């Protein structure tokens, strides 16, 4: 059983650390690994714009760096309505580790959408 409330709370909390001085769009992400660990990330923008990293990839790279490649769920937290969807780049990067990843996206208004990565990214690139 996935504790979605806990994962959403973690994404909401880490969103406060977002470094979003150019877009003012703060994003928080929390990833649950199969062994029960939670890895959080926020977006970190940069003066050179293109070097910005999204919250989802920040969280994922932390997870993988700590040896957690078996990821089972992602919570995303923003202030957008409807709740945001992961960007295309993040979809491909998440797909690498779990094409069926379970995702919740929540916002400050209390809206919560639940879907799978495979719903929004059915045919990612695979190196065969
Ligand atoms: N952003 C994310 O962190 N995740 C997404 O899935 C989409 C966009 C960030 C990047 C940038 O800092 C800001 O949101 C506006 O695009």
Coordinates of N, CA, C and O and ligand atoms in Angstrom, one line a residue:
X1 N 0.8 -1.2 0.0 CA 0.0 0.0 0.0 C 0.9 1.3 0.0 O 1.8 1.4 0.8
X2 N 0.5 2.2 -0.9 CA 1.3 3.4 -0.9 C 0.6 4.5 -0.1 O -0.6 4.7 -0.1
X3 N 1.4 5.1 0.8 CA 0.9 6.2 1.7 C 1.0 7.5 0.9 O 1.9 8.2 0.9
X4 N -0.1 7.7 0.1 CA -0.1 8.9 -0.8 C -0.1 10.2 0.0 O 0.6 11.1 -0.5
X5 N -0.7 10.2 1.1 CA -0.7 11.5 1.9 C 0.7 11.9 2.3 O 1.1 13.0 2.3
X6 N 1.4 10.9 2.7 CA 2.8 11.1 3.2 C 3.7 11.6 2.0 O 4.5 12.5 2.1
X7 N 3.4 11.0 0.8 CA 4.3 11.3 -0.3 C 3.9 12.7 -0.8 O 4.8 13.5 -1.2
X8 N 2.6 13.0 -0.8 CA 2.2 14.4 -1.2 C 2.7 15.4 -0.2 O 3.2 16.5 -0.6
X9 N 2.7 15.1 1.1 CA 3.2 16.1 2.1 C 4.7 16.3 1.9 O 5.2 17.5 2.0
X10 N 5.4 15.3 1.5 CA 6.9 15.5 1.3 C 7.1 16.4 0.0 O 8.0 17.2 0.0
X11 N 6.3 16.1 -1.0 CA 6.4 17.0 -2.2 C 6.0 18.4 -1.9 O 6.7 19.4 -2.4
X12 N 5.0 18.6 -1.1 CA 4.6 19.9 -0.8 C 5.7 20.7 0.0 O 5.9 21.8 -0.2
X13 N 6.3 20.0 1.0 CA 7.3 20.6 1.8 C 8.5 21.0 1.0 O 9.1 22.1 1.2
X14 N 9.0 20.1 0.2 CA 10.2 20.3 -0.6 C 10.0 21.4 -1.6 O 11.0 22.1 -2.0
X15 N 8.8 21.6 -2.0 CA 8.5 22.7 -3.0 C 8.9 24.0 -2.4 O 9.3 24.9 -3.2
X16 N 8.9 24.2 -1.1 CA 9.3 25.4 -0.5 C 10.8 25.8 -0.8 O 11.2 26.9 -0.7
X17 N 11.5 24.8 -1.1 CA 13.0 25.0 -1.4 C 13.2 25.3 -2.9 O 14.4 25.5 -3.3
X18 N 12.2 25.3 -3.7 CA 12.4 25.6 -5.1 C 13.1 26.9 -5.4 O 12.9 27.9 -4.7
X19 N 14.1 26.8 -6.3 CA 14.8 28.0 -6.7 C 14.2 28.4 -8.1 O 14.6 27.8 -9.1
X20 N 13.2 29.2 -8.0 CA 12.5 29.5 -9.3 C 12.4 31.0 -9.5 O 11.3 31.6 -9.7
X21 N 13.6 31.6 -9.4 CA 13.6 33.1 -9.5 C 13.2 33.7 -10.9 O 12.9 34.8 -11.0
X22 N 13.2 32.8 -11.9 CA 12.9 33.3 -13.2 C 11.5 33.0 -13.6 O 10.8 33.9 -14.2
X23 N 11.0 31.9 -13.3 CA 9.6 31.5 -13.7 C 8.6 31.8 -12.5 O 7.4 31.9 -12.7
X24 N 9.1 31.9 -11.3 CA 8.3 31.9 -10.1 C 7.3 30.7 -10.0 O 6.3 30.8 -9.3
X25 N 7.6 29.7 -10.7 CA 6.8 28.5 -10.7 C 7.5 27.4 -9.9 O 8.4 26.8 -10.3
X26 N 7.0 27.2 -8.7 CA 7.7 26.3 -7.7 C 7.1 24.9 -7.9 O 5.9 24.7 -7.9
X27 N 8.0 23.9 -7.9 CA 7.6 22.5 -8.1 C 8.3 21.7 -7.0 O 9.5 21.9 -6.8
X28 N 7.5 20.8 -6.4 CA 8.1 19.8 -5.5 C 7.8 18.4 -6.0 O 6.7 18.2 -6.5
X29 N 8.7 17.5 -5.8 CA 8.5 16.1 -6.2 C 9.0 15.2 -5.1 O 10.0 15.5 -4.4
X30 N 8.3 14.0 -4.9 CA 8.7 13.0 -3.9 C 8.6 11.7 -4.6 O 7.5 11.4 -5.2
X31 N 9.6 10.9 -4.5 CA 9.6 9.6 -5.1 C 9.8 8.5 -4.1 O 10.6 8.6 -3.2
X32 N 8.9 7.5 -4.2 CA 8.9 6.3 -3.2 C 9.6 5.2 -3.9 O 9.3 4.8 -5.1
X33 N 10.6 4.6 -3.2 CA 11.2 3.4 -3.8 C 10.6 2.2 -3.2 O 10.0 2.2 -2.1
X34 N 10.9 1.0 -3.8 CA 10.3 -0.2 -3.4 C 10.7 -0.6 -2.0 O 9.9 -1.3 -1.3
X35 N 11.8 -0.1 -1.5 CA 12.3 -0.5 -0.2 C 11.7 0.5 0.9 O 12.1 0.5 2.0
X36 N 10.8 1.4 0.4 CA 10.1 2.3 1.4 C 10.8 3.7 1.6 O 10.2 4.5 2.4
X37 N 11.9 3.9 0.9 CA 12.5 5.2 1.1 C 11.8 6.3 0.2 O 11.2 6.0 -0.8
X38 N 11.9 7.5 0.7 CA 11.3 8.7 0.0 C 12.4 9.6 -0.4 O 13.3 10.0 0.5
X39 N 12.5 10.0 -1.6 CA 13.5 11.0 -2.1 C 12.8 12.2 -2.7 O 11.9 12.1 -3.5
X40 N 13.2 13.4 -2.2 CA 12.5 14.6 -2.6 C 13.4 15.4 -3.5 O 14.6 15.3 -3.5
X41 N 12.7 16.3 -4.3 CA 13.5 17.2 -5.2 C 12.6 18.4 -5.5 O 11.4 18.3 -5.5
X42 N 13.3 19.5 -5.8 CA 12.5 20.7 -6.2 C 13.2 21.2 -7.5 O 14.3 20.8 -7.9
X43 N 12.5 22.1 -8.2 CA 13.2 22.7 -9.4 C 14.2 23.7 -9.0 O 14.1 24.4 -8.0
X44 N 15.3 23.6 -9.8 CA 16.4 24.6 -9.5 C 16.8 25.3 -10.8 O 17.3 24.6 -11.8
X45 N 16.4 26.5 -10.9 CA 16.6 27.3 -12.1 C 18.0 27.9 -12.2 O 18.7 27.8 -11.2
X46 N 18.4 28.4 -13.3 CA 19.7 28.9 -13.5 C 19.6 30.1 -14.4 O 18.8 30.2 -15.3
X47 N 20.6 31.1 -14.2 CA 20.6 32.3 -15.0 C 20.8 32.0 -16.5 O 20.3 32.7 -17.4
X48 N 21.3 30.8 -16.8 CA 21.5 30.5 -18.2 C 20.3 29.7 -18.7 O 20.3 29.0 -19.8
X49 N 19.2 29.7 -18.0 CA 17.9 29.1 -18.3 C 17.9 27.7 -18.7 O 17.2 26.9 -18.0
X50 N 18.6 27.3 -19.7 CA 18.6 25.9 -20.2 C 19.2 24.9 -19.2 O 19.0 23.7 -19.4
X51 N 19.9 25.4 -18.2 CA 20.5 24.4 -17.3 C 19.5 24.1 -16.1 O 19.9 23.4 -15.2
X52 N 18.3 24.7 -16.2 CA 17.3 24.4 -15.1 C 17.1 22.9 -15.0 O 17.0 22.2 -16.0
X53 N 16.9 22.4 -13.8 CA 16.5 21.0 -13.6 C 15.1 21.0 -13.0 O 14.8 21.8 -12.1
X54 N 14.3 20.1 -13.5 CA 12.9 20.0 -12.9 C 13.0 19.2 -11.6 O 13.9 18.4 -11.3
X55 N 11.9 19.4 -10.8 CA 11.8 18.7 -9.5 C 11.8 17.2 -9.6 O 12.5 16.5 -8.8
X56 N 11.1 16.7 -10.6 CA 11.0 15.2 -10.8 C 12.4 14.6 -11.0 O 12.8 13.6 -10.5
X57 N 13.2 15.3 -11.9 CA 14.5 14.7 -12.2 C 15.5 14.9 -11.0 O 16.3 14.1 -10.7
X58 N 15.3 16.0 -10.3 CA 16.1 16.2 -9.1 C 15.9 15.1 -8.1 O 16.8 14.5 -7.5
X59 N 14.6 14.8 -7.9 CA 14.3 13.7 -7.0 C 14.7 12.3 -7.5 O 15.3 11.5 -6.7
X60 N 14.5 12.1 -8.8 CA 14.9 10.8 -9.3 C 16.5 10.6 -9.2 O 16.9 9.5 -8.9
X61 N 17.2 11.6 -9.5 CA 18.7 11.5 -9.5 C 19.2 11.3 -8.1 O 20.2 10.6 -7.9
X62 N 18.5 11.9 -7.1 CA 18.8 11.6 -5.7 C 18.6 10.1 -5.4 O 19.4 9.5 -4.8
X63 N 17.4 9.6 -5.9 CA 17.1 8.2 -5.6 C 18.1 7.3 -6.2 O 18.7 6.4 -5.5
X64 N 18.4 7.5 -7.4 CA 19.3 6.6 -8.1 C 20.7 6.7 -7.5 O 21.4 5.7 -7.3
X65 N 21.1 7.9 -7.2 CA 22.4 8.1 -6.6 C 22.5 7.4 -5.2 O 23.6 7.1 -4.8
X66 N 21.4 7.2 -4.6 CA 21.4 6.5 -3.2 C 21.1 5.0 -3.4 O 20.9 4.3 -2.4
X67 N 21.1 4.5 -4.6 CA 21.0 3.1 -4.9 C 19.5 2.6 -5.0 O 19.3 1.4 -5.0
X68 N 18.6 3.6 -5.1 CA 17.2 3.2 -5.2 C 16.7 3.4 -6.7 O 16.1 4.4 -7.1
X69 N 17.0 2.3 -7.5 CA 16.5 2.3 -8.9 C 15.1 1.8 -9.0 O 14.5 2.0 -10.1
X70 N 14.7 1.0 -8.1 CA 13.3 0.4 -8.1 C 12.3 1.4 -7.5 O 12.0 1.4 -6.4
X71 N 11.8 2.3 -8.4 CA 10.9 3.3 -7.9 C 9.5 2.9 -8.2 O 9.2 2.4 -9.3
X72 N 8.6 3.2 -7.3 CA 7.2 2.8 -7.5 C 6.2 3.9 -7.6 O 5.1 3.7 -8.1
X73 N 6.5 5.0 -7.0 CA 5.5 6.1 -7.0 C 6.1 7.5 -7.0 O 7.2 7.6 -6.5
X74 N 5.4 8.4 -7.5 CA 5.9 9.8 -7.6 C 4.7 10.8 -7.2 O 3.6 10.6 -7.6
X75 N 5.0 11.7 -6.3 CA 4.1 12.8 -6.0 C 4.6 14.1 -6.5 O 5.8 14.3 -6.3
X76 N 3.8 14.8 -7.2 CA 4.2 16.1 -7.7 C 3.3 17.2 -7.1 O 2.1 17.0 -6.9
X77 N 3.9 18.3 -6.7 CA 3.2 19.4 -6.1 C 3.5 20.7 -6.7 O 4.6 21.1 -6.8
X78 N 2.4 21.4 -7.1 CA 2.6 22.7 -7.7 C 1.4 23.6 -7.3 O 0.6 23.2 -6.5
X79 N 1.4 24.8 -7.9 CA 0.3 25.7 -7.7 C -0.5 25.9 -9.0 O -1.1 26.9 -9.2
X80 N -0.5 24.8 -9.8 CA -1.2 25.0 -11.1 C -2.5 24.2 -11.0 O -2.7 23.2 -10.4
X81 N -3.5 24.8 -11.7 CA -4.8 24.1 -11.8 C -5.2 24.0 -13.2 O -5.3 25.0 -13.9
X82 N -5.5 22.8 -13.7 CA -5.5 21.5 -12.9 C -4.0 21.2 -12.5 O -3.1 21.8 -13.1
X83 N -3.9 20.2 -11.6 CA -2.5 19.8 -11.2 C -1.6 19.5 -12.4 O -2.1 18.9 -13.4
X84 N -0.4 19.9 -12.3 CA 0.6 19.8 -13.4 C 0.9 18.3 -13.8 O 0.7 17.4 -13.0
X85 N 1.3 18.2 -15.0 CA 1.8 16.9 -15.5 C 3.3 17.0 -15.7 O 3.8 18.1 -16.0
X86 N 4.1 15.9 -15.5 CA 5.5 16.0 -15.7 C 5.9 16.4 -17.1 O 5.1 16.0 -18.1
X87 N 6.9 17.2 -17.3 CA 7.3 17.6 -18.7 C 7.8 16.4 -19.5 O 8.1 15.3 -18.9
X88 N 7.9 16.6 -20.7 CA 8.3 15.5 -21.6 C 9.7 14.9 -21.3 O 9.9 13.7 -21.3
X89 N 10.6 15.8 -20.9 CA 12.0 15.3 -20.6 C 11.9 14.4 -19.3 O 12.5 13.3 -19.3
X90 N 11.1 14.8 -18.3 CA 11.0 14.0 -17.1 C 10.3 12.7 -17.4 O 10.6 11.7 -16.8
X91 N 9.3 12.7 -18.2 CA 8.6 11.5 -18.6 C 9.6 10.4 -19.1 O 9.6 9.3 -18.7
X92 N 10.4 10.9 -20.0 CA 11.4 9.9 -20.6 C 12.4 9.4 -19.5 O 12.7 8.2 -19.5
X93 N 12.8 10.3 -18.7 CA 13.8 9.9 -17.6 C 13.2 9.0 -16.6 O 13.8 8.0 -16.2
X94 N 11.9 9.2 -16.2 CA 11.2 8.4 -15.3 C 11.0 7.0 -15.9 O 11.1 6.0 -15.3
X95 N 10.6 7.0 -17.2 CA 10.3 5.8 -18.0 C 11.4 4.8 -17.9 O 11.2 3.6 -17.9
X96 N 12.6 5.3 -17.9 CA 13.8 4.5 -17.8 C 13.8 3.5 -16.6 O 14.3 2.4 -16.7
X97 N 13.2 4.0 -15.5 CA 13.3 3.2 -14.3 C 12.0 2.5 -14.0 O 12.0 1.5 -13.3
X98 N 10.8 3.0 -14.4 CA 9.5 2.4 -14.3 C 8.5 2.9 -15.2 O 7.8 3.9 -14.9
X99 N 8.3 2.3 -16.3 CA 7.3 2.7 -17.3 C 5.9 2.8 -16.8 O 5.0 3.5 -17.3
X100 N 5.6 2.0 -15.7 CA 4.3 2.0 -15.1 C 4.2 2.7 -13.8 O 3.3 2.5 -13.0
X101 N 5.1 3.6 -13.6 CA 5.2 4.4 -12.4 C 3.8 5.0 -12.0 O 3.1 5.6 -12.9
X102 N 3.5 4.9 -10.7 CA 2.2 5.5 -10.3 C 2.5 7.0 -9.9 O 3.5 7.2 -9.2
X103 N 1.6 7.9 -10.3 CA 1.9 9.3 -10.1 C 0.6 9.9 -9.5 O -0.5 9.7 -9.9
X104 N 0.9 10.8 -8.5 CA -0.2 11.7 -8.1 C 0.3 13.1 -8.3 O 1.5 13.4 -8.0
X105 N -0.6 14.0 -8.7 CA -0.2 15.4 -8.9 C -1.2 16.2 -8.1 O -2.4 16.1 -8.3
X106 N -0.7 17.0 -7.2 CA -1.6 17.8 -6.3 C -1.3 19.3 -6.3 O -0.2 19.6 -6.8
X107 N -2.2 20.1 -5.9 CA -1.9 21.5 -5.9 C -2.4 22.2 -4.6 O -3.0 21.5 -3.8
X108 N -2.1 23.4 -4.5 CA -2.4 24.2 -3.3 C -3.9 24.3 -3.0 O -4.4 24.5 -1.9
X109 N -4.7 24.1 -4.1 CA -6.2 24.2 -3.9 C -6.8 22.9 -3.4 O -8.0 22.8 -3.2
X110 N -5.9 21.9 -3.3 CA -6.4 20.6 -2.8 C -6.9 19.6 -3.9 O -7.4 18.5 -3.6
X111 N -6.6 20.0 -5.1 CA -7.0 19.0 -6.2 C -5.9 18.0 -6.3 O -4.7 18.3 -6.2
X112 N -6.3 16.7 -6.5 CA -5.4 15.6 -6.6 C -5.7 14.8 -7.8 O -6.9 14.3 -7.9
X113 N -4.8 14.6 -8.8 CA -5.0 13.7 -9.9 C -4.1 12.5 -9.8 O -3.0 12.7 -9.4
X114 N -4.6 11.4 -10.1 CA -3.8 10.2 -10.0 C -3.8 9.5 -11.4 O -4.9 9.3 -12.0
X115 N -2.6 9.1 -11.8 CA -2.5 8.4 -13.1 C -1.2 7.6 -13.1 O -0.5 7.7 -12.2
X116 N -1.0 6.9 -14.2 CA 0.3 6.2 -14.4 C 1.1 6.8 -15.4 O 0.6 7.4 -16.4
X117 N 2.4 6.7 -15.3 CA 3.3 7.2 -16.4 C 2.9 6.6 -17.7 O 2.9 7.3 -18.7
X118 N 2.5 5.4 -17.7 CA 2.1 4.7 -19.0 C 0.9 5.4 -19.6 O 0.7 5.3 -20.9
X119 N 0.1 6.1 -18.8 CA -1.1 6.8 -19.4 C -0.7 8.0 -20.2 O -1.3 8.4 -21.2
X120 N 0.4 8.6 -19.7 CA 0.8 9.9 -20.4 C 2.0 9.8 -21.2 O 2.4 10.7 -21.9
X121 N 2.6 8.6 -21.2 CA 3.9 8.4 -21.9 C 4.0 6.9 -22.3 O 4.7 6.1 -21.8
X122 N 3.1 6.5 -23.2 CA 3.0 5.1 -23.5 C 4.1 4.5 -24.3 O 4.3 3.3 -24.3
X123 N 4.8 5.3 -25.1 CA 5.8 4.7 -26.0 C 7.1 5.4 -25.9 O 7.6 6.0 -26.8
X124 N 7.8 5.3 -24.7 CA 9.1 5.9 -24.6 C 10.2 5.3 -25.3 O 10.0 4.1 -25.8
X125 N 11.3 6.0 -25.4 CA 12.4 5.4 -26.1 C 13.1 4.3 -25.3 O 13.3 4.5 -24.1
X126 N 13.4 3.2 -25.9 CA 14.2 2.2 -25.2 C 15.4 1.8 -26.1 O 15.2 1.7 -27.3
X127 N 16.5 1.6 -25.5 CA 17.7 1.2 -26.3 C 17.7 -0.3 -26.3 O 17.7 -1.0 -25.3
X128 N 17.5 -0.9 -27.5 CA 17.4 -2.4 -27.6 C 18.6 -2.9 -28.4 O 19.2 -2.2 -29.1
Ligands
LIG1 N1 9.2 22.3 -14.0 C1 9.4 21.2 -13.2 O1 10.1 21.3 -12.1 N2 8.8 20.0 -13.5 C2 8.0 19.9 -14.6 O2 7.5 18.8 -14.9 C3 7.7 21.0 -15.5 C4 8.5 22.3 -15.2 C5 9.9 23.5 -13.6 C6 11.0 24.0 -14.5 C7 11.0 25.4 -14.3 O3 11.8 25.7 -13.2 C8 9.6 25.8 -14.0 O4 9.0 24.6 -13.6 C9 8.8 26.4 -15.1 O5 8.9 25.7 -16.3

